[in-house]
Short mmCIF file of C-alpha atoms in Angstrom, two decimals:
data_model
loop_
_atom_site.label_atom_id
_atom_site.label_comp_id
_atom_site.label_asym_id
_atom_site.label_seq_id
_atom_site.Cartn_x
_atom_site.Cartn_y
_atom_site.Cartn_z
CA MET A 1 -54.68 33.66 27.55
CA THR A 2 -51.76 35.84 26.26
CA ARG A 3 -52.05 38.43 23.60
CA PRO A 4 -50.31 37.42 20.29
CA LYS A 5 -47.52 39.61 19.95
CA LEU A 6 -47.76 41.41 17.50
CA ASP A 7 -45.44 42.94 14.66
CA LEU A 8 -45.13 46.94 13.75
CA ARG A 9 -46.80 47.25 11.20
CA THR A 10 -49.39 45.15 12.08
CA ARG A 11 -50.04 47.09 15.26
CA LEU A 12 -49.72 50.21 13.79
CA ARG A 13 -52.82 48.71 10.93
CA ARG A 14 -54.75 47.48 14.07
CA ILE A 15 -54.49 51.03 15.27
CA ARG A 16 -55.59 52.72 12.58
CA ASN A 17 -58.29 50.32 12.33
CA ARG A 18 -59.57 51.09 15.61
CA MET A 19 -59.79 54.34 14.86
CA ARG A 20 -61.88 53.93 11.77
CA ARG A 21 -64.70 50.86 13.45
CA PRO A 22 -66.32 50.83 16.96
CA GLY A 23 -65.99 47.98 18.73
CA GLY A 24 -63.89 44.58 18.74
CA GLN A 25 -63.53 42.48 15.17
CA ALA A 26 -64.03 38.78 14.60
CA VAL A 27 -63.69 36.00 12.29
CA ILE A 28 -66.06 32.85 10.99
CA LEU A 29 -63.68 30.09 9.54
CA MET A 30 -65.78 28.03 7.27
CA TYR A 31 -64.10 23.54 7.24
CA HIS A 32 -66.12 21.06 4.78
CA ARG A 33 -64.07 17.63 5.21
CA ILE A 34 -61.37 16.83 7.12
CA ALA A 35 -59.57 13.95 5.46
CA ASP A 36 -56.26 13.10 3.15
CA ASP A 37 -57.53 12.97 -0.51
CA PRO A 38 -55.42 13.60 -3.07
CA GLY A 39 -58.43 13.32 -5.59
CA ASP A 40 -60.36 16.78 -3.61
CA PRO A 41 -61.76 17.85 -7.32
CA TRP A 42 -64.06 21.23 -5.21
CA GLY A 43 -61.08 22.08 -2.28
CA ASN A 44 -62.91 20.98 0.65
CA CYS A 45 -60.26 19.13 2.15
CA VAL A 46 -58.23 19.89 5.01
CA SER A 47 -55.77 17.44 6.11
CA PRO A 48 -55.90 16.28 10.41
CA ALA A 49 -52.05 17.22 10.14
CA ASN A 50 -53.30 20.81 8.75
CA PHE A 51 -56.55 20.67 10.71
CA GLU A 52 -54.08 20.10 13.97
CA ALA A 53 -51.68 23.20 13.26
CA HIS A 54 -55.27 25.39 12.55
CA LEU A 55 -56.47 24.16 15.83
CA ALA A 56 -52.76 24.86 17.66
CA ALA A 57 -52.93 28.47 15.36
CA LEU A 58 -56.51 29.87 16.86
CA ARG A 59 -55.07 29.15 20.62
CA ARG A 60 -51.84 31.23 19.43
CA VAL A 61 -52.67 34.32 17.61
CA ALA A 62 -57.10 34.21 18.24
CA ARG A 63 -60.09 33.98 21.31
CA PRO A 64 -61.46 30.49 20.22
CA THR A 65 -64.85 30.76 20.71
CA ARG A 66 -68.59 29.34 19.88
CA LEU A 67 -70.36 31.38 17.11
CA ALA A 68 -73.63 30.93 19.70
CA GLU A 69 -71.55 33.28 22.05
CA LEU A 70 -70.64 35.60 18.71
CA VAL A 71 -74.26 35.55 17.76
CA GLU A 72 -75.58 36.84 21.47
CA GLY A 73 -72.71 39.51 21.71
CA LEU A 74 -73.49 41.57 17.84
CA ALA A 75 -77.61 41.42 19.64
CA SER A 76 -76.31 42.68 23.05
CA GLY A 77 -73.42 44.83 21.44
CA THR A 78 -70.39 43.92 21.60
CA VAL A 79 -68.76 42.21 20.14
CA ARG A 80 -65.17 40.27 21.19
CA ASP A 81 -62.00 41.50 19.29
CA GLY A 82 -59.68 38.61 18.27
CA ALA A 83 -62.65 35.86 18.68
CA VAL A 84 -62.21 32.71 16.09
CA CYS A 85 -65.13 29.51 15.30
CA VAL A 86 -64.75 27.25 13.63
CA THR A 87 -68.01 26.36 11.39
CA PHE A 88 -68.35 23.29 9.05
CA ASP A 89 -70.76 22.56 6.37
CA ASP A 90 -72.43 19.50 5.30
CA GLY A 91 -72.56 17.05 7.68
CA TYR A 92 -69.03 14.71 6.34
CA VAL A 93 -68.68 12.41 9.32
CA ASP A 94 -64.54 12.65 8.89
CA ASN A 95 -66.61 15.79 11.02
CA LEU A 96 -66.95 13.18 14.35
CA GLU A 97 -64.67 11.18 13.63
CA VAL A 98 -62.17 13.26 13.06
CA ALA A 99 -62.11 16.73 13.41
CA ARG A 100 -64.45 16.21 16.66
CA PRO A 101 -61.90 14.52 18.57
CA LEU A 102 -58.45 17.30 17.84
CA LEU A 103 -61.34 20.02 18.27
CA GLU A 104 -62.35 18.53 22.41
CA ARG A 105 -58.05 18.30 22.50
CA TYR A 106 -57.41 21.82 21.71
CA GLY A 107 -61.01 22.38 24.16
CA ILE A 108 -61.96 25.06 21.06
CA PRO A 109 -66.00 25.14 19.71
CA ALA A 110 -67.16 24.47 16.54
CA THR A 111 -70.44 24.97 14.90
CA LEU A 112 -71.65 22.43 12.08
CA PHE A 113 -74.00 23.61 9.40
CA ALA A 114 -76.01 19.79 8.56
CA ILE A 115 -78.19 19.50 5.36
CA THR A 116 -80.79 17.48 7.00
CA GLY A 117 -82.12 15.22 4.18
CA ARG A 118 -80.77 11.89 2.43
CA GLU A 119 -78.59 13.42 0.48
CA GLY A 120 -75.00 12.73 1.49
CA ARG A 121 -76.51 9.40 3.11
CA ASP A 122 -78.60 6.90 0.36
CA ARG A 123 -76.38 9.16 -2.28
CA GLU A 124 -73.46 11.34 -1.97
CA PHE A 125 -73.85 14.76 -2.21
CA TRP A 126 -73.77 16.02 -6.35
CA TRP A 127 -70.72 17.21 -6.22
CA ASP A 128 -68.67 14.11 -5.13
CA ARG A 129 -71.08 12.21 -7.99
CA LEU A 130 -69.45 14.85 -10.28
CA GLY A 131 -65.88 14.73 -9.33
CA ARG A 132 -66.05 11.23 -8.95
CA ALA A 133 -67.20 10.73 -12.08
CA LEU A 134 -64.30 12.72 -13.97
CA ALA A 135 -61.94 11.19 -12.16
CA ALA A 136 -63.12 7.29 -13.23
CA GLY A 137 -61.31 6.42 -16.44
CA GLU A 138 -58.39 9.36 -16.21
CA GLY A 139 -56.11 9.66 -18.68
CA GLN A 140 -58.04 8.18 -21.72
CA GLU A 141 -59.89 10.39 -23.91
CA THR A 142 -63.22 10.66 -24.94
CA ASP A 143 -67.12 12.50 -25.27
CA LEU A 144 -69.56 13.55 -23.32
CA VAL A 145 -72.24 14.78 -23.44
CA LEU A 146 -74.78 16.24 -21.23
CA GLU A 147 -78.65 18.03 -21.67
CA VAL A 148 -78.98 20.46 -19.80
CA GLY A 149 -82.37 22.46 -19.86
CA GLY A 150 -82.92 20.95 -23.80
CA GLU A 151 -79.94 21.97 -24.83
CA ALA A 152 -76.99 19.06 -26.12
CA ARG A 153 -74.06 20.11 -23.92
CA LYS A 154 -70.84 18.07 -25.32
CA TRP A 155 -67.42 17.84 -24.39
CA ARG A 156 -63.51 15.99 -25.50
CA VAL A 157 -63.13 15.08 -22.21
CA THR A 158 -58.89 15.16 -22.14
CA ALA A 159 -55.99 14.68 -19.34
CA PRO A 160 -55.53 17.95 -19.19
CA GLN A 161 -58.78 19.73 -19.22
CA ARG A 162 -61.22 17.24 -16.98
CA ARG A 163 -61.02 20.26 -13.95
CA GLU A 164 -61.78 22.61 -16.00
CA ILE A 165 -64.11 20.46 -17.63
CA GLY A 166 -65.80 19.84 -14.11
CA ARG A 167 -66.00 23.06 -12.90
CA GLU A 168 -68.49 23.98 -16.07
CA ILE A 169 -70.91 21.31 -15.56
CA HIS A 170 -70.59 22.05 -11.82
CA ALA A 171 -71.78 25.79 -13.47
CA LEU A 172 -74.29 24.07 -15.39
CA LEU A 173 -75.53 22.39 -12.44
CA LEU A 174 -75.68 24.54 -9.57
CA PRO A 175 -79.20 26.05 -10.53
CA LEU A 176 -80.86 23.17 -10.70
CA SER A 177 -83.39 21.32 -8.34
CA THR A 178 -82.54 18.05 -7.09
CA GLU A 179 -85.20 16.49 -9.42
CA GLU A 180 -83.97 17.91 -12.88
CA ARG A 181 -80.50 17.16 -11.71
CA GLU A 182 -80.66 13.36 -10.78
CA PRO A 183 -80.79 11.95 -14.54
CA LEU A 184 -77.36 14.28 -15.34
CA LEU A 185 -75.59 12.38 -12.94
CA ARG A 186 -76.63 8.56 -13.70
CA VAL A 187 -75.84 9.49 -17.57
CA LEU A 188 -72.96 11.00 -15.36
CA ALA A 189 -71.77 7.68 -13.96
CA GLU A 190 -73.15 5.30 -16.55
CA TRP A 191 -70.36 7.66 -18.92
CA ALA A 192 -67.64 6.82 -16.50
CA GLY A 193 -68.51 3.39 -15.58
CA VAL A 194 -69.22 3.95 -11.88
CA ASP A 195 -72.24 3.06 -9.88
CA PRO A 196 -74.49 5.91 -8.97
CA ASP A 197 -75.85 5.15 -6.29
CA GLU A 198 -72.35 3.54 -3.93
CA VAL A 199 -72.15 6.00 -1.64
CA ARG A 200 -67.91 6.05 -0.47
CA PRO A 201 -67.42 5.40 3.26
CA SER A 202 -64.85 8.11 3.46
CA HIS A 203 -67.66 10.72 1.42
CA ARG A 204 -71.14 10.54 3.37
CA ALA A 205 -73.36 12.47 5.70
CA MET A 206 -73.67 12.03 9.00
CA GLU A 207 -77.29 9.98 9.95
CA PRO A 208 -78.77 12.17 12.02
CA GLU A 209 -78.34 9.72 15.50
CA GLU A 210 -74.14 10.57 14.53
CA LEU A 211 -76.00 14.05 14.39
CA VAL A 212 -76.60 13.53 18.42
CA ARG A 213 -73.34 12.82 18.99
CA MET A 214 -71.34 15.47 16.96
CA ALA A 215 -73.97 18.01 19.33
CA GLU A 216 -72.82 16.54 22.95
CA GLY A 217 -71.01 18.46 25.36
CA PRO A 218 -70.89 22.14 25.43
CA LEU A 219 -67.84 22.92 22.86
CA PHE A 220 -70.11 21.80 19.89
CA ASP A 221 -73.62 23.43 18.15
CA VAL A 222 -75.59 21.34 14.81
CA GLU A 223 -77.61 24.03 13.35
CA ALA A 224 -79.49 23.65 9.83
CA HIS A 225 -77.90 23.91 5.88
CA THR A 226 -81.37 23.20 3.86
CA VAL A 227 -83.03 19.79 3.45
CA ASN A 228 -81.27 19.51 -0.37
CA HIS A 229 -78.38 21.83 -0.78
CA PRO A 230 -80.32 24.44 -3.23
CA ALA A 231 -78.36 27.62 -3.98
CA LEU A 232 -81.12 29.36 -3.23
CA SER A 233 -81.48 32.44 -4.47
CA LEU A 234 -81.24 31.03 -7.90
CA ARG A 235 -85.25 28.67 -6.61
CA PRO A 236 -88.87 29.84 -6.47
CA PRO A 237 -89.07 31.59 -2.98
CA PRO A 238 -91.84 28.70 -2.52
CA GLU A 239 -88.63 26.08 -3.05
CA GLN A 240 -86.64 28.01 -0.08
CA GLY A 241 -89.08 28.23 1.94
CA ARG A 242 -89.62 24.83 2.24
CA GLU A 243 -85.98 24.44 2.54
CA LEU A 244 -85.51 26.49 5.21
CA GLU A 245 -88.85 25.37 7.28
CA ARG A 246 -87.92 21.83 6.72
CA ALA A 247 -84.68 21.77 8.03
CA ARG A 248 -85.10 23.79 11.53
CA ALA A 249 -87.92 21.33 12.30
CA HIS A 250 -85.79 18.84 10.93
CA VAL A 251 -82.29 19.97 13.29
CA GLY A 252 -85.49 20.48 16.32
CA THR A 253 -86.92 16.17 15.98
CA TRP A 254 -83.17 15.10 16.52
CA LEU A 255 -81.73 18.01 18.91
CA GLY A 256 -85.36 19.11 20.69
CA THR A 257 -84.91 22.38 19.93
CA PRO A 258 -85.33 23.85 16.51
CA ALA A 259 -81.84 25.50 14.72
CA ARG A 260 -81.24 28.76 15.34
CA GLY A 261 -78.70 28.91 12.61
CA MET A 262 -77.82 28.28 8.91
CA SER A 263 -75.36 29.35 6.52
CA TYR A 264 -76.30 29.40 2.62
CA PRO A 265 -75.79 26.49 0.37
CA HIS A 266 -72.86 27.69 -2.11
CA GLY A 267 -72.93 30.88 -0.46
CA ARG A 268 -75.85 32.08 -2.46
CA VAL A 269 -78.09 34.25 -1.09
CA ASP A 270 -79.87 37.98 -2.03
CA ASP A 271 -82.72 39.88 -0.25
CA LEU A 272 -85.12 37.77 -0.46
CA THR A 273 -83.66 34.65 0.10
CA ARG A 274 -82.14 37.26 3.61
CA ARG A 275 -85.49 38.13 4.78
CA LEU A 276 -87.27 34.35 4.07
CA VAL A 277 -84.52 33.45 5.84
CA GLN A 278 -85.99 35.39 9.08
CA GLU A 279 -89.09 34.44 8.31
CA ALA A 280 -88.38 30.83 8.60
CA GLY A 281 -87.37 31.77 12.67
CA TYR A 282 -83.97 31.60 12.37
CA ALA A 283 -81.36 33.80 14.50
CA TYR A 284 -78.96 34.41 12.00
CA ALA A 285 -76.84 32.88 9.27
CA CYS A 286 -73.49 32.69 7.88
CA GLY A 287 -72.50 33.59 4.31
CA SER A 288 -69.28 32.60 2.16
CA ALA A 289 -67.90 36.02 1.52
CA GLU A 290 -64.77 36.41 3.10
CA GLY A 291 -64.10 39.50 6.02
CA PRO A 292 -64.38 39.88 9.24
CA VAL A 293 -67.71 40.55 11.28
CA ARG A 294 -68.06 43.52 12.76
CA MET A 295 -70.57 45.47 15.85
CA GLU A 296 -72.27 46.65 11.89
CA SER A 297 -72.33 43.15 10.69
CA ASP A 298 -75.33 42.00 9.17
CA PRO A 299 -77.11 38.99 11.88
CA PHE A 300 -78.40 37.47 7.89
CA MET A 301 -75.61 37.68 5.90
CA LEU A 302 -72.16 36.84 8.32
CA PRO A 303 -69.09 37.39 6.78
CA ARG A 304 -66.53 33.45 6.85
CA ALA A 305 -62.90 33.04 5.40
CA TYR A 306 -63.12 29.45 3.65
CA ILE A 307 -59.81 27.71 4.56
CA ALA A 308 -58.12 25.38 2.22
CA ASP A 309 -55.43 22.90 3.13
CA SER A 310 -52.52 25.35 4.40
CA SER A 311 -50.35 25.01 6.81
CA GLY A 312 -51.54 26.13 11.00
CA GLU A 313 -48.85 29.25 10.13
CA THR A 314 -50.67 30.60 6.75
CA LEU A 315 -53.30 30.28 8.59
CA ALA A 316 -52.32 32.11 11.73
CA ARG A 317 -51.32 35.63 8.64
CA ARG A 318 -54.60 35.06 7.05
CA LEU A 319 -55.98 35.68 11.44
CA LYS A 320 -53.21 38.52 11.76
CA TRP A 321 -54.08 40.74 8.89
CA LEU A 322 -58.41 39.48 8.98
CA LEU A 323 -58.29 40.21 12.83
CA TYR A 324 -55.29 42.87 13.05
#
Protein backbone atom coordinates (compact mmCIF):
# COMPACT_ATOMS: atom_id res chain seq x y z
CA MET A 1 0.00 0.00 0.00
CA THR A 2 1.05 3.66 -0.36
CA ARG A 3 2.55 5.08 2.80
CA PRO A 4 0.47 7.91 4.30
CA LYS A 5 1.65 11.48 3.74
CA LEU A 6 2.73 13.04 7.02
CA ASP A 7 3.05 16.68 7.98
CA LEU A 8 6.46 18.10 8.94
CA ARG A 9 5.85 17.91 12.69
CA THR A 10 4.84 14.25 12.46
CA ARG A 11 7.86 13.41 10.28
CA LEU A 12 10.23 15.09 12.74
CA ARG A 13 8.64 13.27 15.68
CA ARG A 14 8.96 9.99 13.81
CA ILE A 15 12.66 10.59 13.11
CA ARG A 16 13.21 11.41 16.80
CA ASN A 17 11.35 8.27 17.88
CA ARG A 18 13.34 6.08 15.49
CA MET A 19 16.59 7.43 16.93
CA ARG A 20 15.39 6.44 20.41
CA ARG A 21 14.14 2.94 19.66
CA PRO A 22 15.11 -0.03 17.47
CA GLY A 23 12.66 -1.84 15.19
CA GLY A 24 9.15 -0.87 14.19
CA GLN A 25 6.11 0.31 16.07
CA ALA A 26 2.55 -1.06 16.00
CA VAL A 27 -0.80 -0.41 17.69
CA ILE A 28 -3.53 -2.79 18.90
CA LEU A 29 -7.08 -1.40 18.92
CA MET A 30 -9.66 -2.58 21.46
CA TYR A 31 -13.37 -2.61 20.58
CA HIS A 32 -16.34 -4.15 22.39
CA ARG A 33 -19.70 -3.59 20.66
CA ILE A 34 -20.52 -2.30 17.18
CA ALA A 35 -24.02 -0.96 17.69
CA ASP A 36 -26.18 2.14 17.84
CA ASP A 37 -27.02 2.37 21.54
CA PRO A 38 -27.76 5.89 22.81
CA GLY A 39 -28.11 4.50 26.34
CA ASP A 40 -24.60 3.01 26.39
CA PRO A 41 -23.50 3.86 29.97
CA TRP A 42 -19.98 2.42 29.81
CA GLY A 43 -18.87 3.77 26.45
CA ASN A 44 -18.55 0.27 24.97
CA CYS A 45 -20.38 0.95 21.70
CA VAL A 46 -19.07 2.24 18.39
CA SER A 47 -21.78 2.90 15.83
CA PRO A 48 -21.65 0.86 12.60
CA ALA A 49 -21.19 4.08 10.60
CA ASN A 50 -18.23 5.19 12.71
CA PHE A 51 -16.75 1.69 12.70
CA GLU A 52 -16.80 1.67 8.90
CA ALA A 53 -15.13 5.09 8.94
CA HIS A 54 -12.49 3.64 11.29
CA LEU A 55 -11.78 0.83 8.83
CA ALA A 56 -11.41 3.29 5.98
CA ALA A 57 -9.00 5.30 8.14
CA LEU A 58 -6.97 2.16 8.89
CA ARG A 59 -6.63 1.49 5.19
CA ARG A 60 -5.52 5.08 4.64
CA VAL A 61 -2.98 5.68 7.42
CA ALA A 62 -1.81 2.27 8.68
CA ARG A 63 -1.05 -1.34 7.78
CA PRO A 64 -3.87 -3.61 9.02
CA THR A 65 -2.26 -6.77 10.43
CA ARG A 66 -3.41 -9.97 12.13
CA LEU A 67 -2.59 -9.92 15.82
CA ALA A 68 -1.13 -13.43 15.52
CA GLU A 69 1.28 -12.12 12.88
CA LEU A 70 2.33 -9.24 15.14
CA VAL A 71 2.97 -11.66 18.03
CA GLU A 72 4.98 -13.98 15.79
CA GLY A 73 7.04 -11.00 14.68
CA LEU A 74 7.78 -10.06 18.28
CA ALA A 75 9.00 -13.60 18.94
CA SER A 76 11.30 -13.51 15.90
CA GLY A 77 12.62 -10.02 16.55
CA THR A 78 10.65 -7.98 14.01
CA VAL A 79 7.74 -5.58 14.32
CA ARG A 80 6.06 -4.40 11.14
CA ASP A 81 6.25 -0.62 11.34
CA GLY A 82 2.83 1.01 11.10
CA ALA A 83 0.98 -2.23 11.80
CA VAL A 84 -2.45 -1.89 13.41
CA CYS A 85 -4.39 -4.86 14.82
CA VAL A 86 -8.14 -4.85 15.44
CA THR A 87 -9.40 -6.72 18.51
CA PHE A 88 -12.76 -7.19 20.22
CA ASP A 89 -13.42 -8.16 23.84
CA ASP A 90 -16.33 -10.15 25.29
CA GLY A 91 -18.00 -11.70 22.23
CA TYR A 92 -21.18 -9.71 21.61
CA VAL A 93 -23.24 -11.03 18.69
CA ASP A 94 -22.94 -7.72 16.82
CA ASN A 95 -19.27 -8.58 16.29
CA LEU A 96 -20.48 -11.39 14.02
CA GLU A 97 -23.54 -9.76 12.50
CA VAL A 98 -22.27 -6.19 12.02
CA ALA A 99 -18.49 -5.97 12.43
CA ARG A 100 -17.47 -9.09 10.51
CA PRO A 101 -19.13 -8.13 7.20
CA LEU A 102 -17.54 -4.67 7.35
CA LEU A 103 -14.12 -6.13 8.13
CA GLU A 104 -14.49 -8.50 5.18
CA ARG A 105 -15.49 -5.62 2.90
CA TYR A 106 -12.31 -3.75 3.79
CA GLY A 107 -10.11 -6.85 3.97
CA ILE A 108 -9.04 -6.08 7.54
CA PRO A 109 -8.24 -8.93 9.96
CA ALA A 110 -9.50 -9.03 13.54
CA THR A 111 -9.13 -11.07 16.72
CA LEU A 112 -12.02 -11.70 19.11
CA PHE A 113 -11.33 -12.46 22.77
CA ALA A 114 -14.46 -14.33 23.86
CA ILE A 115 -15.86 -14.98 27.32
CA THR A 116 -16.44 -18.73 27.21
CA GLY A 117 -18.91 -19.29 30.07
CA ARG A 118 -22.67 -18.84 30.05
CA GLU A 119 -22.57 -15.21 31.15
CA GLY A 120 -23.91 -13.09 28.32
CA ARG A 121 -25.87 -16.06 27.00
CA ASP A 122 -28.14 -17.35 29.81
CA ARG A 123 -28.10 -13.87 31.36
CA GLU A 124 -26.70 -10.57 30.19
CA PHE A 125 -23.21 -9.55 31.23
CA TRP A 126 -23.31 -8.09 34.72
CA TRP A 127 -22.33 -4.55 33.64
CA ASP A 128 -25.20 -4.55 31.12
CA ARG A 129 -27.63 -5.66 33.83
CA LEU A 130 -26.39 -2.88 36.08
CA GLY A 131 -26.70 -0.31 33.31
CA ARG A 132 -30.20 -1.47 32.46
CA ALA A 133 -31.36 -1.32 36.08
CA LEU A 134 -30.10 2.23 36.52
CA ALA A 135 -31.68 3.34 33.24
CA ALA A 136 -35.10 1.98 34.25
CA GLY A 137 -37.36 4.65 35.65
CA GLU A 138 -34.94 7.40 34.71
CA GLY A 139 -36.22 10.74 35.90
CA GLN A 140 -37.66 9.27 39.10
CA GLU A 141 -36.11 9.90 42.51
CA THR A 142 -35.82 6.82 44.70
CA ASP A 143 -33.66 5.11 47.34
CA LEU A 144 -31.41 2.15 46.59
CA VAL A 145 -29.82 -0.07 49.24
CA LEU A 146 -27.24 -2.80 48.56
CA GLU A 147 -25.40 -4.88 51.15
CA VAL A 148 -21.86 -5.42 49.90
CA GLY A 149 -19.30 -7.25 52.02
CA GLY A 150 -21.54 -7.06 55.08
CA GLU A 151 -21.93 -3.30 54.78
CA ALA A 152 -25.20 -1.65 53.76
CA ARG A 153 -24.70 1.01 51.10
CA LYS A 154 -27.48 3.49 50.42
CA TRP A 155 -27.96 5.96 47.58
CA ARG A 156 -30.61 8.55 46.84
CA VAL A 157 -30.91 7.99 43.10
CA THR A 158 -31.81 11.11 41.15
CA ALA A 159 -31.62 11.71 37.41
CA PRO A 160 -28.45 13.85 37.52
CA GLN A 161 -26.64 11.33 39.73
CA ARG A 162 -27.52 8.05 38.03
CA ARG A 163 -24.36 7.85 35.95
CA GLU A 164 -22.10 8.62 38.91
CA ILE A 165 -23.96 6.15 41.14
CA GLY A 166 -23.61 3.57 38.37
CA ARG A 167 -19.84 4.02 38.41
CA GLU A 168 -19.78 3.63 42.20
CA ILE A 169 -21.79 0.41 42.08
CA HIS A 170 -19.69 -0.88 39.17
CA ALA A 171 -16.56 -0.41 41.31
CA LEU A 172 -18.20 -2.30 44.19
CA LEU A 173 -19.27 -5.23 42.00
CA LEU A 174 -16.02 -5.48 40.02
CA PRO A 175 -13.89 -7.40 42.58
CA LEU A 176 -16.61 -9.96 43.36
CA SER A 177 -16.99 -13.50 42.08
CA THR A 178 -19.96 -14.40 39.88
CA GLU A 179 -21.61 -16.11 42.86
CA GLU A 180 -21.10 -13.10 45.13
CA ARG A 181 -22.35 -10.65 42.53
CA GLU A 182 -25.52 -12.44 41.41
CA PRO A 183 -27.69 -11.74 44.50
CA LEU A 184 -26.84 -8.06 44.28
CA LEU A 185 -27.79 -7.93 40.61
CA ARG A 186 -31.14 -9.49 41.49
CA VAL A 187 -31.71 -6.87 44.17
CA LEU A 188 -30.95 -4.21 41.56
CA ALA A 189 -33.36 -5.79 39.07
CA GLU A 190 -36.15 -5.94 41.65
CA TRP A 191 -35.50 -2.32 42.62
CA ALA A 192 -35.69 -1.29 38.95
CA GLY A 193 -38.63 -3.53 38.05
CA VAL A 194 -36.81 -5.42 35.29
CA ASP A 195 -36.47 -9.14 34.60
CA PRO A 196 -33.07 -10.29 35.95
CA ASP A 197 -32.92 -13.21 33.51
CA GLU A 198 -34.00 -11.48 30.30
CA VAL A 199 -31.35 -11.28 27.60
CA ARG A 200 -31.98 -8.49 25.13
CA PRO A 201 -31.11 -9.59 21.57
CA SER A 202 -28.94 -6.50 21.20
CA HIS A 203 -26.87 -7.39 24.27
CA ARG A 204 -26.36 -11.14 24.02
CA ALA A 205 -23.06 -12.92 23.55
CA MET A 206 -22.37 -15.36 20.76
CA GLU A 207 -23.13 -19.03 21.27
CA PRO A 208 -20.26 -21.47 20.59
CA GLU A 209 -21.53 -22.26 17.08
CA GLU A 210 -21.53 -18.54 16.30
CA LEU A 211 -17.97 -18.24 17.55
CA VAL A 212 -17.07 -21.01 15.13
CA ARG A 213 -18.63 -18.97 12.32
CA MET A 214 -16.78 -15.88 13.50
CA ALA A 215 -13.47 -17.73 13.22
CA GLU A 216 -14.05 -18.93 9.65
CA GLY A 217 -11.80 -17.62 6.92
CA PRO A 218 -8.28 -16.18 6.84
CA LEU A 219 -9.13 -12.81 8.41
CA PHE A 220 -10.49 -13.84 11.80
CA ASP A 221 -9.19 -15.44 14.99
CA VAL A 222 -11.08 -16.28 18.19
CA GLU A 223 -9.11 -16.39 21.43
CA ALA A 224 -9.97 -16.40 25.16
CA HIS A 225 -11.21 -13.76 27.60
CA THR A 226 -11.62 -16.13 30.61
CA VAL A 227 -14.75 -18.11 31.48
CA ASN A 228 -16.62 -15.62 33.70
CA HIS A 229 -14.78 -12.31 33.14
CA PRO A 230 -13.39 -11.83 36.68
CA ALA A 231 -10.95 -9.04 37.50
CA LEU A 232 -8.19 -11.64 37.63
CA SER A 233 -5.61 -9.95 39.84
CA LEU A 234 -8.33 -9.29 42.45
CA ARG A 235 -9.26 -12.98 42.71
CA PRO A 236 -7.48 -15.87 44.52
CA PRO A 237 -4.74 -17.59 42.48
CA PRO A 238 -6.57 -20.97 42.21
CA GLU A 239 -9.61 -19.22 40.74
CA GLN A 240 -7.41 -17.32 38.31
CA GLY A 241 -5.79 -20.55 37.15
CA ARG A 242 -9.14 -22.26 36.59
CA GLU A 243 -10.49 -19.31 34.62
CA LEU A 244 -7.45 -19.27 32.36
CA GLU A 245 -7.13 -23.02 31.81
CA ARG A 246 -10.82 -23.67 31.21
CA ALA A 247 -11.26 -20.78 28.80
CA ARG A 248 -8.29 -21.99 26.76
CA ALA A 249 -9.76 -25.50 26.70
CA HIS A 250 -13.23 -24.25 25.70
CA VAL A 251 -11.77 -22.54 22.65
CA GLY A 252 -9.97 -25.77 21.78
CA THR A 253 -13.20 -27.76 22.05
CA TRP A 254 -15.05 -25.37 19.74
CA LEU A 255 -12.35 -24.55 17.21
CA GLY A 256 -10.07 -27.59 17.33
CA THR A 257 -7.05 -25.73 18.73
CA PRO A 258 -6.68 -24.33 22.27
CA ALA A 259 -6.50 -20.57 22.54
CA ARG A 260 -3.04 -19.11 21.95
CA GLY A 261 -3.91 -15.67 23.27
CA MET A 262 -6.10 -14.00 25.88
CA SER A 263 -7.01 -10.54 27.09
CA TYR A 264 -7.26 -9.49 30.73
CA PRO A 265 -10.84 -8.70 31.84
CA HIS A 266 -11.08 -5.09 33.01
CA GLY A 267 -7.34 -4.87 32.31
CA ARG A 268 -6.64 -6.23 35.81
CA VAL A 269 -3.26 -7.98 35.86
CA ASP A 270 -0.26 -8.21 38.17
CA ASP A 271 2.96 -10.24 38.10
CA LEU A 272 1.25 -13.33 39.50
CA THR A 273 -1.57 -13.18 36.96
CA ARG A 274 0.97 -12.78 34.16
CA ARG A 275 2.83 -15.89 35.36
CA LEU A 276 -0.41 -17.89 35.58
CA VAL A 277 -1.24 -16.94 31.99
CA GLN A 278 2.10 -18.38 30.87
CA GLU A 279 1.64 -21.51 32.95
CA ALA A 280 -1.82 -22.06 31.43
CA GLY A 281 -0.19 -22.38 28.01
CA TYR A 282 -0.93 -19.05 26.36
CA ALA A 283 1.57 -17.47 23.98
CA TYR A 284 0.51 -13.87 24.55
CA ALA A 285 -1.93 -11.64 26.43
CA CYS A 286 -3.38 -8.18 25.83
CA GLY A 287 -4.03 -5.59 28.50
CA SER A 288 -5.76 -2.23 28.42
CA ALA A 289 -2.90 0.19 29.05
CA GLU A 290 -2.57 2.45 26.03
CA GLY A 291 0.63 2.69 24.03
CA PRO A 292 2.41 1.33 20.97
CA VAL A 293 3.80 -2.17 20.63
CA ARG A 294 7.58 -2.14 20.19
CA MET A 295 10.34 -4.70 19.97
CA GLU A 296 10.84 -4.55 23.74
CA SER A 297 7.13 -5.04 24.53
CA ASP A 298 6.25 -7.88 26.90
CA PRO A 299 4.12 -10.38 24.91
CA PHE A 300 2.07 -11.03 28.06
CA MET A 301 1.37 -7.34 28.70
CA LEU A 302 0.63 -6.05 25.21
CA PRO A 303 -0.81 -2.52 25.27
CA ARG A 304 -4.04 -1.63 23.50
CA ALA A 305 -5.84 1.58 22.61
CA TYR A 306 -9.45 1.70 23.83
CA ILE A 307 -11.60 2.89 20.94
CA ALA A 308 -14.62 5.07 21.63
CA ASP A 309 -17.47 6.11 19.34
CA SER A 310 -15.63 8.73 17.30
CA SER A 311 -15.16 9.73 13.69
CA GLY A 312 -12.71 8.16 11.27
CA GLU A 313 -10.67 11.36 11.21
CA THR A 314 -10.38 11.32 14.99
CA LEU A 315 -9.04 7.77 14.88
CA ALA A 316 -6.66 8.65 12.04
CA ARG A 317 -5.15 11.50 14.08
CA ARG A 318 -4.80 9.24 17.10
CA LEU A 319 -3.09 6.53 15.07
CA LYS A 320 -0.64 9.00 13.54
CA TRP A 321 0.25 10.16 17.04
CA LEU A 322 0.74 6.61 18.34
CA LEU A 323 2.52 5.24 15.28
CA TYR A 324 4.57 8.05 13.86
